[in-house]
Amino acid sequence: MRDLLLLTLLPYLIYACFKRPYLGLALWLWSSLVPVSVWGYGMATSIRWNFVFAVCTMLSFIISKEKSNFKFTGSVALILFFFLHATISSIFNLGYEDHVWLEWEYLLKSVVFGFFVLLIVRKRIHVNALMWACVLSISARAAVDGLKVIISGGGHNIYGISPSFNDNNLSALATLMCIPMMFYLYTEYKKYKYIKFGLIGLIVTNVLMVIGSDSRGGLIGLLVLAGYFFIKSKNKASILIVLFILAGIGYSFVDQAWLDRMNTIKTADQDGSFMGRVISWKLAIILALENPVFGGGFDAAAYGPTWQYLVLSFDRVSFIPSPEPHIMHVAHSIYFQVLGDLGFVGLFIYLALLYGTFSRFNQFKKLKSVQQFWLEDFGRFMTLSIVAFAVSGAALSAAYNEIFIMLISLSIVYLKVINERKEKG
């Protein structure tokens, strides 16, 4: 039934792409975060939905009468320099060739999408469409898992939301990045009763999904997100009450096994899973020391021959205590992932992108114009998304995801819009 519904909607969605390029951009993002094949059956799974929406959006922009006033800036140059650096790293990779170029293709698609965000997004409604795309993909899927946590009394096992976020930890990370977007949409649509209560329900079930995911990185990210949200909020008393309510609801659905797992955060040096991460981090450091400029290429440290070579030099970072390596692991950290993939130079560029995005969103506050007041809310909540990514990503491998690329582009676009309006007085 769902495949018939999707196939029936396809002509209307394509028409929407050509009619309004920003709608095409939102559909492009939506179909990228959670591939439509996840939602449909039968014939609907044979269509390359993301490719269709991407091409339609590009063509729509080209033939659109409303042309962009895009200007090449230092921030845009940094994005392109990062991609160029990743490309050179891929050419001289030390990993599994096919996998390296598959990851490079994923980064290319994300950068192209981010570029069209720079070209198309200009208005408030454009931003809202992209926020809804995230909510109706990641948050909607997370809400289903959150409801299952409630129905099962906390016994539901959470797996991947999408190919990009394909396990419980990465799903928790994506959900955390989208929770602030729902708060932003709540401020935008709180006059509409059904939308308002729908968003509240999504927020609650998404929080329960993060708790029920059994992800220690997700829990830390959730706590940091809640604390930062409280510090930045204007109405701290109300926010504190909401946080206590959410904490009480979440606590009622956890069992002793969950508490025991979360308590291992206190004794991380005695936990086998965490020490496996430390081993991966050490190997990423060794790979970067061997190849400081370009690293080893995407996931090279998890490639058998390269891994065996790195293990021989394991004592080079003996100042970090850990067991001897015996099993291959992925990086389990956006920072060590980039360090091993792209070397110290690549990590420096990546950190500059991360800090620059946070800094630009942080400048959206204290806007004098009433017409720009919504940007203050937008900037505040997007800084929360970046904080969630920076904290939870410290223990997870999701450095090049589409949501982060989108946030980089949005921060560049709207800081430029603000500065232009200030110049006009």
PDB file of N, CA and C in Angstrom, residues 162-247:
ATOM      1  N   SER A 162      19.023   4.644   9.430  1.00  0.00           N
ATOM      2  CA  SER A 162      19.258   4.730   7.989  1.00  0.00           C
ATOM      3  C   SER A 162      20.651   4.192   7.688  1.00  0.00           C
ATOM      4  N   PRO A 163      21.006   4.023   6.397  1.00  0.00           N
ATOM      5  CA  PRO A 163      22.365   3.577   6.053  1.00  0.00           C
ATOM      6  C   PRO A 163      23.454   4.505   6.587  1.00  0.00           C
ATOM      7  N   SER A 164      23.166   5.792   6.693  1.00  0.00           N
ATOM      8  CA  SER A 164      24.152   6.742   7.219  1.00  0.00           C
ATOM      9  C   SER A 164      24.287   6.632   8.736  1.00  0.00           C
ATOM     10  N   PHE A 165      23.198   6.303   9.403  1.00  0.00           N
ATOM     11  CA  PHE A 165      23.171   6.170  10.863  1.00  0.00           C
ATOM     12  C   PHE A 165      22.672   4.753  11.158  1.00  0.00           C
ATOM     13  N   ASN A 166      23.599   3.798  11.030  1.00  0.00           N
ATOM     14  CA  ASN A 166      23.194   2.401  10.916  1.00  0.00           C
ATOM     15  C   ASN A 166      23.384   1.548  12.169  1.00  0.00           C
ATOM     16  N   ASP A 167      23.504   2.166  13.329  1.00  0.00           N
ATOM     17  CA  ASP A 167      23.473   1.396  14.568  1.00  0.00           C
ATOM     18  C   ASP A 167      22.856   2.247  15.664  1.00  0.00           C
ATOM     19  N   ASN A 168      22.738   1.686  16.859  1.00  0.00           N
ATOM     20  CA  ASN A 168      22.055   2.399  17.943  1.00  0.00           C
ATOM     21  C   ASN A 168      22.774   3.687  18.332  1.00  0.00           C
ATOM     22  N   ASN A 169      24.107   3.661  18.319  1.00  0.00           N
ATOM     23  CA  ASN A 169      24.867   4.842  18.714  1.00  0.00           C
ATOM     24  C   ASN A 169      24.724   5.980  17.703  1.00  0.00           C
ATOM     25  N   LEU A 170      24.872   5.658  16.410  1.00  0.00           N
ATOM     26  CA  LEU A 170      24.745   6.683  15.373  1.00  0.00           C
ATOM     27  C   LEU A 170      23.316   7.197  15.271  1.00  0.00           C
ATOM     28  N   SER A 171      22.341   6.306  15.499  1.00  0.00           N
ATOM     29  CA  SER A 171      20.937   6.737  15.490  1.00  0.00           C
ATOM     30  C   SER A 171      20.674   7.728  16.619  1.00  0.00           C
ATOM     31  N   ALA A 172      21.270   7.473  17.781  1.00  0.00           N
ATOM     32  CA  ALA A 172      21.125   8.396  18.913  1.00  0.00           C
ATOM     33  C   ALA A 172      21.751   9.747  18.580  1.00  0.00           C
ATOM     34  N   LEU A 173      22.909   9.732  17.903  1.00  0.00           N
ATOM     35  CA  LEU A 173      23.575  10.977  17.517  1.00  0.00           C
ATOM     36  C   LEU A 173      22.706  11.794  16.572  1.00  0.00           C
ATOM     37  N   ALA A 174      22.171  11.152  15.524  1.00  0.00           N
ATOM     38  CA  ALA A 174      21.320  11.862  14.561  1.00  0.00           C
ATOM     39  C   ALA A 174      20.088  12.433  15.249  1.00  0.00           C
ATOM     40  N   THR A 175      19.508  11.662  16.154  1.00  0.00           N
ATOM     41  CA  THR A 175      18.315  12.114  16.877  1.00  0.00           C
ATOM     42  C   THR A 175      18.623  13.328  17.740  1.00  0.00           C
ATOM     43  N   LEU A 176      19.769  13.303  18.407  1.00  0.00           N
ATOM     44  CA  LEU A 176      20.169  14.439  19.243  1.00  0.00           C
ATOM     45  C   LEU A 176      20.347  15.708  18.412  1.00  0.00           C
ATOM     46  N   MET A 177      20.899  15.571  17.206  1.00  0.00           N
ATOM     47  CA  MET A 177      21.092  16.737  16.347  1.00  0.00           C
ATOM     48  C   MET A 177      19.761  17.326  15.886  1.00  0.00           C
ATOM     49  N   CYS A 178      18.722  16.476  15.791  1.00  0.00           N
ATOM     50  CA  CYS A 178      17.423  16.934  15.295  1.00  0.00           C
ATOM     51  C   CYS A 178      16.493  17.447  16.393  1.00  0.00           C
ATOM     52  N   ILE A 179      16.740  17.077  17.645  1.00  0.00           N
ATOM     53  CA  ILE A 179      15.874  17.550  18.739  1.00  0.00           C
ATOM     54  C   ILE A 179      15.825  19.080  18.803  1.00  0.00           C
ATOM     55  N   PRO A 180      16.968  19.798  18.728  1.00  0.00           N
ATOM     56  CA  PRO A 180      16.884  21.269  18.724  1.00  0.00           C
ATOM     57  C   PRO A 180      16.094  21.822  17.542  1.00  0.00           C
ATOM     58  N   MET A 181      16.104  21.118  16.414  1.00  0.00           N
ATOM     59  CA  MET A 181      15.338  21.570  15.257  1.00  0.00           C
ATOM     60  C   MET A 181      13.840  21.534  15.560  1.00  0.00           C
ATOM     61  N   MET A 182      13.415  20.538  16.336  1.00  0.00           N
ATOM     62  CA  MET A 182      12.002  20.464  16.721  1.00  0.00           C
ATOM     63  C   MET A 182      11.630  21.590  17.680  1.00  0.00           C
ATOM     64  N   PHE A 183      12.548  21.943  18.560  1.00  0.00           N
ATOM     65  CA  PHE A 183      12.292  23.078  19.447  1.00  0.00           C
ATOM     66  C   PHE A 183      12.178  24.371  18.635  1.00  0.00           C
ATOM     67  N   TYR A 184      13.040  24.506  17.622  1.00  0.00           N
ATOM     68  CA  TYR A 184      12.950  25.681  16.760  1.00  0.00           C
ATOM     69  C   TYR A 184      11.600  25.724  16.055  1.00  0.00           C
ATOM     70  N   LEU A 185      11.176  24.599  15.475  1.00  0.00           N
ATOM     71  CA  LEU A 185       9.885  24.547  14.780  1.00  0.00           C
ATOM     72  C   LEU A 185       8.728  24.807  15.746  1.00  0.00           C
ATOM     73  N   TYR A 186       8.899  24.403  16.989  1.00  0.00           N
ATOM     74  CA  TYR A 186       7.866  24.690  18.004  1.00  0.00           C
ATOM     75  C   TYR A 186       7.700  26.202  18.173  1.00  0.00           C
ATOM     76  N   THR A 187       8.821  26.951  18.209  1.00  0.00           N
ATOM     77  CA  THR A 187       8.721  28.411  18.337  1.00  0.00           C
ATOM     78  C   THR A 187       8.076  29.033  17.103  1.00  0.00           C
ATOM     79  N   GLU A 188       8.247  28.385  15.940  1.00  0.00           N
ATOM     80  CA  GLU A 188       7.698  28.893  14.688  1.00  0.00           C
ATOM     81  C   GLU A 188       6.202  28.610  14.543  1.00  0.00           C
ATOM     82  N   TYR A 189       5.742  27.477  15.071  1.00  0.00           N
ATOM     83  CA  TYR A 189       4.374  27.033  14.797  1.00  0.00           C
ATOM     84  C   TYR A 189       3.553  26.816  16.072  1.00  0.00           C
ATOM     85  N   LYS A 190       3.936  27.481  17.167  1.00  0.00           N
ATOM     86  CA  LYS A 190       3.231  27.257  18.425  1.00  0.00           C
ATOM     87  C   LYS A 190       1.802  27.804  18.413  1.00  0.00           C
ATOM     88  N   LYS A 191       1.470  28.623  17.428  1.00  0.00           N
ATOM     89  CA  LYS A 191       0.097  29.124  17.317  1.00  0.00           C
ATOM     90  C   LYS A 191      -0.853  28.059  16.765  1.00  0.00           C
ATOM     91  N   TYR A 192      -0.263  27.029  16.156  1.00  0.00           N
ATOM     92  CA  TYR A 192      -1.081  25.966  15.561  1.00  0.00           C
ATOM     93  C   TYR A 192      -1.124  24.780  16.522  1.00  0.00           C
ATOM     94  N   LYS A 193      -2.282  24.554  17.105  1.00  0.00           N
ATOM     95  CA  LYS A 193      -2.419  23.607  18.205  1.00  0.00           C
ATOM     96  C   LYS A 193      -1.929  22.209  17.851  1.00  0.00           C
ATOM     97  N   TYR A 194      -2.376  21.674  16.727  1.00  0.00           N
ATOM     98  CA  TYR A 194      -2.045  20.294  16.387  1.00  0.00           C
ATOM     99  C   TYR A 194      -0.559  20.127  16.082  1.00  0.00           C
ATOM    100  N   ILE A 195       0.010  21.120  15.399  1.00  0.00           N
ATOM    101  CA  ILE A 195       1.446  21.055  15.105  1.00  0.00           C
ATOM    102  C   ILE A 195       2.240  21.158  16.396  1.00  0.00           C
ATOM    103  N   LYS A 196       1.802  22.065  17.283  1.00  0.00           N
ATOM    104  CA  LYS A 196       2.504  22.267  18.552  1.00  0.00           C
ATOM    105  C   LYS A 196       2.539  20.989  19.379  1.00  0.00           C
ATOM    106  N   PHE A 197       1.381  20.355  19.559  1.00  0.00           N
ATOM    107  CA  PHE A 197       1.344  19.141  20.373  1.00  0.00           C
ATOM    108  C   PHE A 197       2.009  17.965  19.662  1.00  0.00           C
ATOM    109  N   GLY A 198       1.939  17.961  18.334  1.00  0.00           N
ATOM    110  CA  GLY A 198       2.654  16.932  17.584  1.00  0.00           C
ATOM    111  C   GLY A 198       4.153  17.017  17.796  1.00  0.00           C
ATOM    112  N   LEU A 199       4.692  18.244  17.784  1.00  0.00           N
ATOM    113  CA  LEU A 199       6.122  18.437  18.012  1.00  0.00           C
ATOM    114  C   LEU A 199       6.517  18.070  19.443  1.00  0.00           C
ATOM    115  N   ILE A 200       5.667  18.391  20.390  1.00  0.00           N
ATOM    116  CA  ILE A 200       5.942  18.004  21.781  1.00  0.00           C
ATOM    117  C   ILE A 200       6.028  16.481  21.888  1.00  0.00           C
ATOM    118  N   GLY A 201       5.076  15.788  21.241  1.00  0.00           N
ATOM    119  CA  GLY A 201       5.097  14.328  21.249  1.00  0.00           C
ATOM    120  C   GLY A 201       6.351  13.774  20.610  1.00  0.00           C
ATOM    121  N   LEU A 202       6.781  14.392  19.505  1.00  0.00           N
ATOM    122  CA  LEU A 202       8.003  13.957  18.836  1.00  0.00           C
ATOM    123  C   LEU A 202       9.225  14.167  19.728  1.00  0.00           C
ATOM    124  N   ILE A 203       9.290  15.304  20.406  1.00  0.00           N
ATOM    125  CA  ILE A 203      10.426  15.589  21.288  1.00  0.00           C
ATOM    126  C   ILE A 203      10.505  14.547  22.398  1.00  0.00           C
ATOM    127  N   VAL A 204       9.371  14.254  23.046  1.00  0.00           N
ATOM    128  CA  VAL A 204       9.352  13.287  24.151  1.00  0.00           C
ATOM    129  C   VAL A 204       9.783  11.910  23.659  1.00  0.00           C
ATOM    130  N   THR A 205       9.209  11.451  22.548  1.00  0.00           N
ATOM    131  CA  THR A 205       9.546  10.115  22.040  1.00  0.00           C
ATOM    132  C   THR A 205      10.980  10.054  21.524  1.00  0.00           C
ATOM    133  N   ASN A 206      11.503  11.169  21.007  1.00  0.00           N
ATOM    134  CA  ASN A 206      12.903  11.187  20.572  1.00  0.00           C
ATOM    135  C   ASN A 206      13.852  11.103  21.762  1.00  0.00           C
ATOM    136  N   VAL A 207      13.507  11.780  22.852  1.00  0.00           N
ATOM    137  CA  VAL A 207      14.318  11.680  24.074  1.00  0.00           C
ATOM    138  C   VAL A 207      14.310  10.243  24.586  1.00  0.00           C
ATOM    139  N   LEU A 208      13.141   9.613  24.576  1.00  0.00           N
ATOM    140  CA  LEU A 208      13.037   8.218  25.013  1.00  0.00           C
ATOM    141  C   LEU A 208      13.818   7.290  24.084  1.00  0.00           C
ATOM    142  N   MET A 209      13.837   7.628  22.793  1.00  0.00           N
ATOM    143  CA  MET A 209      14.628   6.826  21.860  1.00  0.00           C
ATOM    144  C   MET A 209      16.106   6.884  22.219  1.00  0.00           C
ATOM    145  N   VAL A 210      16.621   8.082  22.521  1.00  0.00           N
ATOM    146  CA  VAL A 210      18.036   8.225  22.881  1.00  0.00           C
ATOM    147  C   VAL A 210      18.343   7.434  24.149  1.00  0.00           C
ATOM    148  N   ILE A 211      17.449   7.528  25.143  1.00  0.00           N
ATOM    149  CA  ILE A 211      17.639   6.793  26.390  1.00  0.00           C
ATOM    150  C   ILE A 211      17.567   5.286  26.135  1.00  0.00           C
ATOM    151  N   GLY A 212      16.578   4.863  25.346  1.00  0.00           N
ATOM    152  CA  GLY A 212      16.396   3.449  25.070  1.00  0.00           C
ATOM    153  C   GLY A 212      17.419   2.866  24.120  1.00  0.00           C
ATOM    154  N   SER A 213      18.243   3.705  23.495  1.00  0.00           N
ATOM    155  CA  SER A 213      19.245   3.208  22.543  1.00  0.00           C
ATOM    156  C   SER A 213      20.406   2.500  23.232  1.00  0.00           C
ATOM    157  N   ASP A 214      20.527   2.649  24.556  1.00  0.00           N
ATOM    158  CA  ASP A 214      21.644   2.074  25.313  1.00  0.00           C
ATOM    159  C   ASP A 214      22.983   2.657  24.889  1.00  0.00           C
ATOM    160  N   SER A 215      22.947   3.848  24.300  1.00  0.00           N
ATOM    161  CA  SER A 215      24.179   4.501  23.855  1.00  0.00           C
ATOM    162  C   SER A 215      24.708   5.405  24.958  1.00  0.00           C
ATOM    163  N   ARG A 216      25.893   5.083  25.464  1.00  0.00           N
ATOM    164  CA  ARG A 216      26.476   5.927  26.510  1.00  0.00           C
ATOM    165  C   ARG A 216      26.861   7.300  25.953  1.00  0.00           C
ATOM    166  N   GLY A 217      27.357   7.323  24.717  1.00  0.00           N
ATOM    167  CA  GLY A 217      27.647   8.605  24.080  1.00  0.00           C
ATOM    168  C   GLY A 217      26.382   9.411  23.875  1.00  0.00           C
ATOM    169  N   GLY A 218      25.278   8.708  23.552  1.00  0.00           N
ATOM    170  CA  GLY A 218      23.984   9.380  23.395  1.00  0.00           C
ATOM    171  C   GLY A 218      23.501   9.981  24.697  1.00  0.00           C
ATOM    172  N   LEU A 219      23.675   9.243  25.803  1.00  0.00           N
ATOM    173  CA  LEU A 219      23.258   9.759  27.116  1.00  0.00           C
ATOM    174  C   LEU A 219      24.071  10.988  27.498  1.00  0.00           C
ATOM    175  N   ILE A 220      25.392  10.934  27.293  1.00  0.00           N
ATOM    176  CA  ILE A 220      26.238  12.089  27.607  1.00  0.00           C
ATOM    177  C   ILE A 220      25.822  13.280  26.760  1.00  0.00           C
ATOM    178  N   GLY A 221      25.587  13.033  25.477  1.00  0.00           N
ATOM    179  CA  GLY A 221      25.141  14.105  24.595  1.00  0.00           C
ATOM    180  C   GLY A 221      23.811  14.682  25.022  1.00  0.00           C
ATOM    181  N   LEU A 222      22.897  13.821  25.466  1.00  0.00           N
ATOM    182  CA  LEU A 222      21.581  14.280  25.921  1.00  0.00           C
ATOM    183  C   LEU A 222      21.712  15.155  27.160  1.00  0.00           C
ATOM    184  N   LEU A 223      22.577  14.751  28.092  1.00  0.00           N
ATOM    185  CA  LEU A 223      22.778  15.530  29.320  1.00  0.00           C
ATOM    186  C   LEU A 223      23.427  16.880  29.012  1.00  0.00           C
ATOM    187  N   VAL A 224      24.414  16.870  28.129  1.00  0.00           N
ATOM    188  CA  VAL A 224      25.072  18.128  27.740  1.00  0.00           C
ATOM    189  C   VAL A 224      24.090  19.028  27.005  1.00  0.00           C
ATOM    190  N   LEU A 225      23.285  18.434  26.113  1.00  0.00           N
ATOM    191  CA  LEU A 225      22.283  19.190  25.369  1.00  0.00           C
ATOM    192  C   LEU A 225      21.283  19.841  26.317  1.00  0.00           C
ATOM    193  N   ALA A 226      20.821  19.075  27.310  1.00  0.00           N
ATOM    194  CA  ALA A 226      19.863  19.608  28.282  1.00  0.00           C
ATOM    195  C   ALA A 226      20.488  20.735  29.109  1.00  0.00           C
ATOM    196  N   GLY A 227      21.733  20.526  29.541  1.00  0.00           N
ATOM    197  CA  GLY A 227      22.402  21.556  30.340  1.00  0.00           C
ATOM    198  C   GLY A 227      22.656  22.827  29.552  1.00  0.00           C
ATOM    199  N   TYR A 228      23.109  22.683  28.306  1.00  0.00           N
ATOM    200  CA  TYR A 228      23.377  23.856  27.462  1.00  0.00           C
ATOM    201  C   TYR A 228      22.076  24.575  27.114  1.00  0.00           C
ATOM    202  N   PHE A 229      21.037  23.791  26.872  1.00  0.00           N
ATOM    203  CA  PHE A 229      19.714  24.359  26.582  1.00  0.00           C
ATOM    204  C   PHE A 229      19.227  25.185  27.776  1.00  0.00           C
ATOM    205  N   PHE A 230      19.426  24.653  28.971  1.00  0.00           N
ATOM    206  CA  PHE A 230      19.010  25.359  30.189  1.00  0.00           C
ATOM    207  C   PHE A 230      19.784  26.669  30.351  1.00  0.00           C
ATOM    208  N   ILE A 231      21.090  26.615  30.131  1.00  0.00           N
ATOM    209  CA  ILE A 231      21.927  27.809  30.292  1.00  0.00           C
ATOM    210  C   ILE A 231      21.541  28.897  29.288  1.00  0.00           C
ATOM    211  N   LYS A 232      21.236  28.509  28.045  1.00  0.00           N
ATOM    212  CA  LYS A 232      20.938  29.466  26.991  1.00  0.00           C
ATOM    213  C   LYS A 232      19.479  29.924  26.966  1.00  0.00           C
ATOM    214  N   SER A 233      18.597  29.245  27.700  1.00  0.00           N
ATOM    215  CA  SER A 233      17.170  29.570  27.644  1.00  0.00           C
ATOM    216  C   SER A 233      16.862  30.868  28.385  1.00  0.00           C
ATOM    217  N   LYS A 234      15.807  31.531  27.949  1.00  0.00           N
ATOM    218  CA  LYS A 234      15.382  32.771  28.587  1.00  0.00           C
ATOM    219  C   LYS A 234      14.476  32.510  29.785  1.00  0.00           C
ATOM    220  N   ASN A 235      13.696  31.426  29.696  1.00  0.00           N
ATOM    221  CA  ASN A 235      12.759  31.088  30.773  1.00  0.00           C
ATOM    222  C   ASN A 235      13.258  29.838  31.482  1.00  0.00           C
ATOM    223  N   LYS A 236      14.229  30.018  32.381  1.00  0.00           N
ATOM    224  CA  LYS A 236      14.907  28.878  32.987  1.00  0.00           C
ATOM    225  C   LYS A 236      13.997  28.056  33.900  1.00  0.00           C
ATOM    226  N   ALA A 237      13.044  28.691  34.580  1.00  0.00           N
ATOM    227  CA  ALA A 237      12.158  27.951  35.493  1.00  0.00           C
ATOM    228  C   ALA A 237      11.312  26.942  34.722  1.00  0.00           C
ATOM    229  N   SER A 238      10.721  27.388  33.613  1.00  0.00           N
ATOM    230  CA  SER A 238       9.882  26.493  32.810  1.00  0.00           C
ATOM    231  C   SER A 238      10.702  25.368  32.195  1.00  0.00           C
ATOM    232  N   ILE A 239      11.883  25.711  31.709  1.00  0.00           N
ATOM    233  CA  ILE A 239      12.746  24.704  31.084  1.00  0.00           C
ATOM    234  C   ILE A 239      13.167  23.671  32.114  1.00  0.00           C
ATOM    235  N   LEU A 240      13.471  24.122  33.335  1.00  0.00           N
ATOM    236  CA  LEU A 240      13.885  23.195  34.384  1.00  0.00           C
ATOM    237  C   LEU A 240      12.771  22.206  34.710  1.00  0.00           C
ATOM    238  N   ILE A 241      11.541  22.681  34.755  1.00  0.00           N
ATOM    239  CA  ILE A 241      10.391  21.801  35.021  1.00  0.00           C
ATOM    240  C   ILE A 241      10.246  20.769  33.906  1.00  0.00           C
ATOM    241  N   VAL A 242      10.373  21.222  32.659  1.00  0.00           N
ATOM    242  CA  VAL A 242      10.267  20.310  31.509  1.00  0.00           C
ATOM    243  C   VAL A 242      11.362  19.258  31.561  1.00  0.00           C
ATOM    244  N   LEU A 243      12.592  19.668  31.890  1.00  0.00           N
ATOM    245  CA  LEU A 243      13.703  18.730  31.951  1.00  0.00           C
ATOM    246  C   LEU A 243      13.497  17.689  33.041  1.00  0.00           C
ATOM    247  N   PHE A 244      12.971  18.108  34.190  1.00  0.00           N
ATOM    248  CA  PHE A 244      12.688  17.160  35.272  1.00  0.00           C
ATOM    249  C   PHE A 244      11.603  16.166  34.867  1.00  0.00           C
ATOM    250  N   ILE A 245      10.596  16.668  34.169  1.00  0.00           N
ATOM    251  CA  ILE A 245       9.515  15.781  33.706  1.00  0.00           C
ATOM    252  C   ILE A 245      10.056  14.745  32.724  1.00  0.00           C
ATOM    253  N   LEU A 246      10.859  15.210  31.743  1.00  0.00           N
ATOM    254  CA  LEU A 246      11.433  14.299  30.766  1.00  0.00           C
ATOM    255  C   LEU A 246      12.364  13.283  31.434  1.00  0.00           C
ATOM    256  N   ALA A 247      13.140  13.751  32.419  1.00  0.00           N
ATOM    257  CA  ALA A 247      14.040  12.838  33.136  1.00  0.00           C
ATOM    258  C   ALA A 247      13.241  11.776  33.888  1.00  0.00           C
TER     259      ALA A 247
END
